[in-house]
Amino acid sequence: MEERQYDLIFICRPDTPEPDVDKLIATLENTASEKGAKIEKVEKWGRKRMAYHVQRLREGYYVYLVLHSSQGEAVKELERRLKVSDAVIKYLTVRVDEELKRRDKLKRHRDRRAARRPRKTAPGAAAPAAPAPPAPAGEPSAAPA
Amino acid sequence: MSEENAAQPPQQAPSESPAPSTPAAPAPAPPAGAPMGHSGPPSGGPGRFGGGGHGGPRPQGGGGRPGGGPGGPKRGKRSFVRKKKVCRFCVDKADFIDYKRAEILAPFIQERGKILPRRMTGTCARHQRWLTVAIKRAQNIALLPFAAEL
């Protein structure tokens, strides 16, 4: 089964001590590896103001994880962990691999087009000035190259 | 967003600064067809402030509409050609809209929390599609509001 990538964001209570957050992240990593998944990246965004109240709190400690997993079981288990954890007030898992794939594809496309453009415009600009027979001959040979 | 999205959301990214485009400069030359004798309805375009009598069949070649003030419709008098809005994400050549960066999404929601329609922002269809998904995700993790607080 192919591997999928997920963004996993959770918000802890703002008064959670930092060691507790680290401990929670460590347990999540353990859980992930038990289920054959891997947490590739951990980013602690720290205390941020939330856009609305969550459990009567206006601030939260954001943690962002990138998860690579080939089965949904891991996600399910991680979400269960987050749900039962008292410190966590909100969490969100988003599957992102398809969007990233689309982004890379578009980017490749764009880069290839950008690489081709200067070569194409140069002969086109030269052609009207000097309509010599070698110009059309040179163009097709340049295009496939 | 061509660069890696490893950057943390609070940091202002250099490329996609969400400064609202102010339609300061007068529009460049209008499209080849002179705006006068047009009769068709506005093609879903940015007739944003809806000048009064939209909708009904218009008299042919009636010398355009009278007013066409600053807030008037796009094709009034030549001097008031509205600047065409362009999709900001297309300008930035965005291949991806990151829901984690609330500061680039914020200009596209109303104060009450609604997502602004395309006709207001000029976003192209594709990017609007990505944008709505991104905004909804951001709302779910409290980076953007669902509704304004009273």
mmCIF file of C-alpha atoms in Angstrom:
data_model
loop_
_atom_site.group_PDB
_atom_site.id
_atom_site.type_symbol
_atom_site.label_atom_id
_atom_site.label_comp_id
_atom_site.label_asym_id
_atom_site.label_seq_id
_atom_site.Cartn_x
_atom_site.Cartn_y
_atom_site.Cartn_z
ATOM 1 C CA MET A 1 0.000 0.000 0.000
ATOM 2 C CA GLU A 2 1.228 3.292 -0.884
ATOM 3 C CA GLU A 3 2.342 5.710 1.726
ATOM 4 C CA ARG A 4 0.238 8.677 2.617
ATOM 5 C CA GLN A 5 1.191 11.908 4.231
ATOM 6 C CA TYR A 6 -0.830 13.669 6.836
ATOM 7 C CA ASP A 7 -0.643 16.935 8.670
ATOM 8 C CA LEU A 8 -1.516 16.518 12.278
ATOM 9 C CA ILE A 9 -2.106 19.646 14.313
ATOM 10 C CA PHE A 10 -3.190 19.682 17.886
ATOM 11 C CA ILE A 11 -3.737 22.414 20.399
ATOM 12 C CA CYS A 12 -2.906 22.021 24.059
ATOM 13 C CA ARG A 13 -4.110 24.100 26.909
ATOM 14 C CA PRO A 14 -1.930 27.175 27.178
ATOM 15 C CA ASP A 15 -0.992 26.393 30.768
ATOM 16 C CA THR A 16 0.438 22.986 29.874
ATOM 17 C CA PRO A 17 4.060 22.879 30.937
ATOM 18 C CA GLU A 18 6.493 22.379 28.121
ATOM 19 C CA PRO A 19 7.796 18.998 29.401
ATOM 20 C CA ASP A 20 4.269 17.647 29.307
ATOM 21 C CA VAL A 21 3.935 18.645 25.698
ATOM 22 C CA ASP A 22 7.218 16.946 24.892
ATOM 23 C CA LYS A 23 6.061 13.844 26.698
ATOM 24 C CA LEU A 24 2.859 13.828 24.727
ATOM 25 C CA ILE A 25 4.754 14.157 21.479
ATOM 26 C CA ALA A 26 6.995 11.285 22.503
ATOM 27 C CA THR A 27 4.053 9.040 23.235
ATOM 28 C CA LEU A 28 2.543 9.942 19.892
ATOM 29 C CA GLU A 29 5.766 9.015 18.190
ATOM 30 C CA ASN A 30 5.773 5.682 19.968
ATOM 31 C CA THR A 31 2.196 5.025 19.025
ATOM 32 C CA ALA A 32 2.942 5.903 15.446
ATOM 33 C CA SER A 33 5.896 3.554 15.199
ATOM 34 C CA GLU A 34 3.886 0.760 16.778
ATOM 35 C CA LYS A 35 1.368 1.124 14.012
ATOM 36 C CA GLY A 36 3.989 1.251 11.310
ATOM 37 C CA ALA A 37 3.778 4.980 10.765
ATOM 38 C CA LYS A 38 6.419 7.615 11.210
ATOM 39 C CA ILE A 39 6.325 11.169 12.451
ATOM 40 C CA GLU A 40 8.671 12.941 10.114
ATOM 41 C CA LYS A 41 8.575 16.391 11.508
ATOM 42 C CA VAL A 42 7.596 18.100 14.712
ATOM 43 C CA GLU A 43 7.045 21.818 14.882
ATOM 44 C CA LYS A 44 6.008 23.569 18.008
ATOM 45 C CA TRP A 45 4.330 26.781 17.036
ATOM 46 C CA GLY A 46 3.913 27.697 20.653
ATOM 47 C CA ARG A 47 1.212 29.750 22.227
ATOM 48 C CA LYS A 48 -1.067 31.373 19.744
ATOM 49 C CA ARG A 49 -4.302 33.186 19.996
ATOM 50 C CA MET A 50 -7.111 31.104 18.590
ATOM 51 C CA ALA A 51 -9.697 32.574 16.285
ATOM 52 C CA TYR A 52 -12.515 31.565 18.603
ATOM 53 C CA HIS A 53 -12.997 30.158 22.054
ATOM 54 C CA VAL A 54 -12.373 26.486 22.580
ATOM 55 C CA GLN A 55 -13.384 25.137 25.953
ATOM 56 C CA ARG A 56 -13.561 28.704 27.173
ATOM 57 C CA LEU A 57 -9.949 29.275 26.266
ATOM 58 C CA ARG A 58 -8.752 31.883 23.885
ATOM 59 C CA GLU A 59 -5.141 30.795 23.622
ATOM 60 C CA GLY A 60 -3.601 27.491 22.836
ATOM 61 C CA TYR A 61 -0.285 25.796 22.416
ATOM 62 C CA TYR A 62 -0.084 24.634 18.814
ATOM 63 C CA VAL A 63 1.923 21.618 17.769
ATOM 64 C CA TYR A 64 2.273 20.587 14.159
ATOM 65 C CA LEU A 65 3.335 17.111 13.083
ATOM 66 C CA VAL A 66 3.925 15.568 9.704
ATOM 67 C CA LEU A 67 2.961 11.948 9.605
ATOM 68 C CA HIS A 68 3.827 9.331 7.022
ATOM 69 C CA SER A 69 1.662 6.301 7.151
ATOM 70 C CA SER A 70 0.478 3.598 4.857
ATOM 71 C CA GLN A 71 -2.575 2.630 6.834
ATOM 72 C CA GLY A 72 -5.364 4.554 8.393
ATOM 73 C CA GLU A 73 -5.091 2.556 11.579
ATOM 74 C CA ALA A 74 -2.231 4.727 12.748
ATOM 75 C CA VAL A 75 -4.200 7.897 12.240
ATOM 76 C CA LYS A 76 -7.135 6.435 14.066
ATOM 77 C CA GLU A 77 -5.022 5.485 17.021
ATOM 78 C CA LEU A 78 -3.258 8.840 17.170
ATOM 79 C CA GLU A 79 -6.556 10.662 17.081
ATOM 80 C CA ARG A 80 -7.854 8.465 19.856
ATOM 81 C CA ARG A 81 -4.822 9.331 21.927
ATOM 82 C CA LEU A 82 -5.358 12.999 21.363
ATOM 83 C CA LYS A 83 -8.997 12.717 22.227
ATOM 84 C CA VAL A 84 -8.379 11.106 25.572
ATOM 85 C CA SER A 85 -5.561 13.404 26.506
ATOM 86 C CA ASP A 86 -6.681 16.063 28.926
ATOM 87 C CA ALA A 87 -4.211 18.644 27.769
ATOM 88 C CA VAL A 88 -5.365 18.585 24.161
ATOM 89 C CA ILE A 89 -8.308 20.801 23.414
ATOM 90 C CA LYS A 90 -8.435 20.480 19.657
ATOM 91 C CA TYR A 91 -6.798 18.481 16.912
ATOM 92 C CA LEU A 92 -6.994 18.136 13.161
ATOM 93 C CA THR A 93 -5.620 15.561 10.766
ATOM 94 C CA VAL A 94 -5.465 16.385 7.085
ATOM 95 C CA ARG A 95 -4.292 14.127 4.339
ATOM 96 C CA VAL A 96 -1.982 16.200 2.190
ATOM 97 C CA ASP A 97 -0.029 13.877 -0.074
ATOM 98 C CA GLU A 98 -2.338 14.314 -3.024
ATOM 99 C CA GLU A 99 -2.198 18.058 -2.829
ATOM 100 C CA LEU A 100 1.542 18.020 -2.534
ATOM 101 C CA LYS A 101 1.725 15.745 -5.526
ATOM 102 C CA ARG A 102 -0.439 18.132 -7.483
ATOM 103 C CA ARG A 103 1.732 21.027 -6.407
ATOM 104 C CA ASP A 104 4.896 19.282 -7.514
ATOM 105 C CA LYS A 105 3.347 18.366 -10.814
ATOM 106 C CA LEU A 106 2.280 21.927 -11.482
ATOM 107 C CA LYS A 107 5.655 23.182 -10.500
ATOM 108 C CA ARG A 108 7.414 20.759 -12.810
ATOM 109 C CA HIS A 109 5.118 21.853 -15.562
ATOM 110 C CA ARG A 110 5.835 25.476 -14.920
ATOM 111 C CA ASP A 111 9.561 24.977 -14.736
ATOM 112 C CA ARG A 112 9.620 23.055 -17.954
ATOM 113 C CA ARG A 113 7.620 25.723 -19.714
ATOM 114 C CA ALA A 114 9.838 28.436 -18.328
ATOM 115 C CA ALA A 115 12.896 26.599 -19.541
ATOM 116 C CA ARG A 116 11.455 26.277 -23.004
ATOM 117 C CA ARG A 117 10.160 29.787 -23.450
ATOM 118 C CA PRO A 118 13.383 31.763 -23.874
ATOM 119 C CA ARG A 119 14.550 29.412 -26.581
ATOM 120 C CA LYS A 120 11.338 29.758 -28.484
ATOM 121 C CA THR A 121 11.040 33.509 -28.352
ATOM 122 C CA ALA A 122 14.567 34.127 -29.498
ATOM 123 C CA PRO A 123 14.203 32.596 -32.983
ATOM 124 C CA GLY A 124 10.726 34.079 -33.312
ATOM 125 C CA ALA A 125 12.070 37.559 -32.737
ATOM 126 C CA ALA A 126 14.896 37.008 -35.155
ATOM 127 C CA ALA A 127 12.745 35.568 -37.919
ATOM 128 C CA PRO A 128 10.893 38.730 -38.990
ATOM 129 C CA ALA A 129 14.084 40.713 -39.103
ATOM 130 C CA ALA A 130 15.876 38.293 -41.370
ATOM 131 C CA PRO A 131 13.591 35.780 -43.071
ATOM 132 C CA ALA A 132 16.431 33.534 -44.051
ATOM 133 C CA PRO A 133 15.847 29.878 -44.887
ATOM 134 C CA PRO A 134 18.128 28.587 -42.117
ATOM 135 C CA ALA A 135 15.885 30.093 -39.425
ATOM 136 C CA PRO A 136 12.923 27.710 -39.870
ATOM 137 C CA ALA A 137 15.319 24.831 -40.174
ATOM 138 C CA GLY A 138 16.970 25.728 -36.915
ATOM 139 C CA GLU A 139 13.712 26.097 -35.045
ATOM 140 C CA PRO A 140 12.370 22.550 -35.242
ATOM 141 C CA SER A 141 15.705 21.125 -34.346
ATOM 142 C CA ALA A 142 15.867 23.348 -31.281
ATOM 143 C CA ALA A 143 12.380 22.545 -30.081
ATOM 144 C CA PRO A 144 12.756 18.820 -29.473
ATOM 145 C CA ALA A 145 16.177 19.232 -27.973
ATOM 146 C CA MET B 1 3.720 28.839 -3.081
ATOM 147 C CA SER B 2 6.782 27.489 -4.564
ATOM 148 C CA GLU B 3 8.985 27.417 -1.550
ATOM 149 C CA GLU B 4 8.800 24.745 1.047
ATOM 150 C CA ASN B 5 6.065 25.277 3.502
ATOM 151 C CA ALA B 6 8.345 24.492 6.353
ATOM 152 C CA ALA B 7 8.086 28.094 7.345
ATOM 153 C CA GLN B 8 6.008 28.647 10.364
ATOM 154 C CA PRO B 9 2.713 30.320 9.816
ATOM 155 C CA PRO B 10 3.288 33.393 11.914
ATOM 156 C CA GLN B 11 6.225 34.382 9.839
ATOM 157 C CA GLN B 12 5.433 36.693 7.056
ATOM 158 C CA ALA B 13 6.460 35.039 3.875
ATOM 159 C CA PRO B 14 8.261 37.320 1.501
ATOM 160 C CA SER B 15 6.536 36.224 -1.653
ATOM 161 C CA GLU B 16 2.842 36.198 -0.971
ATOM 162 C CA SER B 17 2.277 39.268 1.020
ATOM 163 C CA PRO B 18 -1.438 39.703 1.443
ATOM 164 C CA ALA B 19 -1.503 43.403 0.858
ATOM 165 C CA PRO B 20 -4.908 44.221 -0.576
ATOM 166 C CA SER B 21 -4.452 45.375 -4.098
ATOM 167 C CA THR B 22 -5.549 48.934 -4.267
ATOM 168 C CA PRO B 23 -6.959 49.853 -7.606
ATOM 169 C CA ALA B 24 -4.948 52.995 -7.756
ATOM 170 C CA ALA B 25 -3.596 53.133 -11.245
ATOM 171 C CA PRO B 26 -6.122 53.902 -13.949
ATOM 172 C CA ALA B 27 -6.796 50.933 -16.102
ATOM 173 C CA PRO B 28 -4.581 50.369 -19.075
ATOM 174 C CA ALA B 29 -6.088 50.624 -22.493
ATOM 175 C CA PRO B 30 -9.500 48.993 -22.657
ATOM 176 C CA PRO B 31 -9.844 45.876 -24.760
ATOM 177 C CA ALA B 32 -9.883 46.437 -28.477
ATOM 178 C CA GLY B 33 -13.618 46.605 -28.885
ATOM 179 C CA ALA B 34 -14.694 50.023 -27.780
ATOM 180 C CA PRO B 35 -16.941 49.822 -24.772
ATOM 181 C CA MET B 36 -19.660 51.885 -26.319
ATOM 182 C CA GLY B 37 -22.124 49.956 -28.404
ATOM 183 C CA HIS B 38 -22.157 46.763 -26.394
ATOM 184 C CA SER B 39 -25.494 45.206 -25.775
ATOM 185 C CA GLY B 40 -24.928 41.844 -24.139
ATOM 186 C CA PRO B 41 -25.376 41.450 -20.418
ATOM 187 C CA PRO B 42 -22.278 41.734 -18.294
ATOM 188 C CA SER B 43 -20.687 38.350 -18.565
ATOM 189 C CA GLY B 44 -20.690 37.392 -14.958
ATOM 190 C CA GLY B 45 -18.033 39.962 -14.545
ATOM 191 C CA PRO B 46 -17.210 42.256 -11.708
ATOM 192 C CA GLY B 47 -20.341 44.345 -11.799
ATOM 193 C CA ARG B 48 -19.911 44.500 -8.140
ATOM 194 C CA PHE B 49 -21.892 47.473 -7.077
ATOM 195 C CA GLY B 50 -24.634 46.604 -9.492
ATOM 196 C CA GLY B 51 -25.556 49.847 -11.122
ATOM 197 C CA GLY B 52 -29.343 50.226 -10.989
ATOM 198 C CA GLY B 53 -30.972 48.808 -14.045
ATOM 199 C CA HIS B 54 -29.090 45.604 -14.573
ATOM 200 C CA GLY B 55 -30.775 42.675 -16.095
ATOM 201 C CA GLY B 56 -33.275 43.782 -18.681
ATOM 202 C CA PRO B 57 -32.426 43.955 -22.354
ATOM 203 C CA ARG B 58 -30.541 47.080 -23.031
ATOM 204 C CA PRO B 59 -31.211 49.518 -25.857
ATOM 205 C CA GLN B 60 -28.795 48.921 -28.653
ATOM 206 C CA GLY B 61 -26.055 51.421 -29.091
ATOM 207 C CA GLY B 62 -27.639 53.948 -26.848
ATOM 208 C CA GLY B 63 -24.367 55.668 -26.195
ATOM 209 C CA GLY B 64 -23.610 53.700 -23.098
ATOM 210 C CA ARG B 65 -25.032 54.477 -19.741
ATOM 211 C CA PRO B 66 -25.262 58.001 -18.450
ATOM 212 C CA GLY B 67 -23.490 57.985 -15.163
ATOM 213 C CA GLY B 68 -20.690 55.588 -14.689
ATOM 214 C CA GLY B 69 -19.402 57.308 -11.603
ATOM 215 C CA PRO B 70 -16.560 56.031 -9.518
ATOM 216 C CA GLY B 71 -18.655 53.223 -8.168
ATOM 217 C CA GLY B 72 -20.501 52.681 -11.379
ATOM 218 C CA PRO B 73 -20.481 49.758 -13.709
ATOM 219 C CA LYS B 74 -17.442 48.758 -15.577
ATOM 220 C CA ARG B 75 -18.348 49.788 -19.075
ATOM 221 C CA GLY B 76 -19.712 53.254 -18.634
ATOM 222 C CA LYS B 77 -17.674 56.008 -20.044
ATOM 223 C CA ARG B 78 -14.241 55.400 -21.205
ATOM 224 C CA SER B 79 -12.731 57.422 -18.434
ATOM 225 C CA PHE B 80 -14.206 55.189 -15.770
ATOM 226 C CA VAL B 81 -13.083 51.829 -16.983
ATOM 227 C CA ARG B 82 -12.781 49.706 -13.903
ATOM 228 C CA LYS B 83 -9.479 48.109 -13.369
ATOM 229 C CA LYS B 84 -9.684 44.444 -14.076
ATOM 230 C CA LYS B 85 -9.091 42.395 -10.991
ATOM 231 C CA VAL B 86 -6.589 39.644 -11.343
ATOM 232 C CA CYS B 87 -6.234 36.563 -9.268
ATOM 233 C CA ARG B 88 -3.609 37.236 -6.682
ATOM 234 C CA PHE B 89 -2.596 33.606 -6.530
ATOM 235 C CA CYS B 90 -2.046 33.549 -10.262
ATOM 236 C CA VAL B 91 0.144 36.613 -9.976
ATOM 237 C CA ASP B 92 2.195 34.816 -7.355
ATOM 238 C CA LYS B 93 2.115 31.646 -9.434
ATOM 239 C CA ALA B 94 0.800 29.699 -6.485
ATOM 240 C CA ASP B 95 0.653 25.973 -7.082
ATOM 241 C CA PHE B 96 -0.679 25.325 -3.633
ATOM 242 C CA ILE B 97 -2.539 27.223 -0.976
ATOM 243 C CA ASP B 98 -1.418 26.368 2.489
ATOM 244 C CA TYR B 99 -4.173 26.256 5.053
ATOM 245 C CA LYS B 100 -1.630 26.672 7.831
ATOM 246 C CA ARG B 101 -0.804 30.221 6.889
ATOM 247 C CA ALA B 102 -3.790 32.102 8.142
ATOM 248 C CA GLU B 103 -2.313 35.457 7.222
ATOM 249 C CA ILE B 104 -2.550 34.770 3.508
ATOM 250 C CA LEU B 105 -6.110 33.506 3.825
ATOM 251 C CA ALA B 106 -7.361 36.300 6.045
ATOM 252 C CA PRO B 107 -7.887 38.865 3.255
ATOM 253 C CA PHE B 108 -10.362 36.491 1.626
ATOM 254 C CA ILE B 109 -12.854 36.329 4.448
ATOM 255 C CA GLN B 110 -15.303 38.940 5.514
ATOM 256 C CA GLU B 111 -15.283 40.461 8.915
ATOM 257 C CA ARG B 112 -18.147 38.239 9.860
ATOM 258 C CA GLY B 113 -16.155 35.237 8.792
ATOM 259 C CA LYS B 114 -17.733 34.554 5.441
ATOM 260 C CA ILE B 115 -15.580 33.537 2.532
ATOM 261 C CA LEU B 116 -15.526 36.315 -0.026
ATOM 262 C CA PRO B 117 -16.933 35.394 -3.413
ATOM 263 C CA ARG B 118 -14.843 35.421 -6.496
ATOM 264 C CA ARG B 119 -16.591 38.432 -7.913
ATOM 265 C CA MET B 120 -15.293 40.482 -5.021
ATOM 266 C CA THR B 121 -11.725 39.321 -4.945
ATOM 267 C CA GLY B 122 -11.084 38.482 -8.568
ATOM 268 C CA THR B 123 -9.646 35.117 -7.686
ATOM 269 C CA CYS B 124 -9.707 32.671 -10.562
ATOM 270 C CA ALA B 125 -11.915 29.608 -10.360
ATOM 271 C CA ARG B 126 -9.171 27.158 -9.684
ATOM 272 C CA HIS B 127 -7.574 29.141 -6.931
ATOM 273 C CA GLN B 128 -10.902 29.938 -5.363
ATOM 274 C CA ARG B 129 -11.543 26.220 -5.204
ATOM 275 C CA TRP B 130 -8.280 25.649 -3.397
ATOM 276 C CA LEU B 131 -8.813 28.684 -1.272
ATOM 277 C CA THR B 132 -12.173 27.603 0.101
ATOM 278 C CA VAL B 133 -10.755 24.269 1.130
ATOM 279 C CA ALA B 134 -7.815 25.968 2.791
ATOM 280 C CA ILE B 135 -10.024 28.426 4.645
ATOM 281 C CA LYS B 136 -12.298 25.689 5.887
ATOM 282 C CA ARG B 137 -9.387 23.707 7.186
ATOM 283 C CA ALA B 138 -7.957 26.743 8.899
ATOM 284 C CA GLN B 139 -11.296 27.356 10.542
ATOM 285 C CA ASN B 140 -11.330 23.870 11.927
ATOM 286 C CA ILE B 141 -8.109 24.352 13.780
ATOM 287 C CA ALA B 142 -9.014 27.809 15.037
ATOM 288 C CA LEU B 143 -6.621 29.693 12.822
ATOM 289 C CA LEU B 144 -9.537 31.515 11.250
ATOM 290 C CA PRO B 145 -12.922 32.289 12.724
ATOM 291 C CA PHE B 146 -16.135 30.636 11.654
ATOM 292 C CA ALA B 147 -18.010 33.760 12.594
ATOM 293 C CA ALA B 148 -17.140 37.037 14.153
ATOM 294 C CA GLU B 149 -17.398 37.280 17.879
ATOM 295 C CA LEU B 150 -19.849 39.749 19.228
#
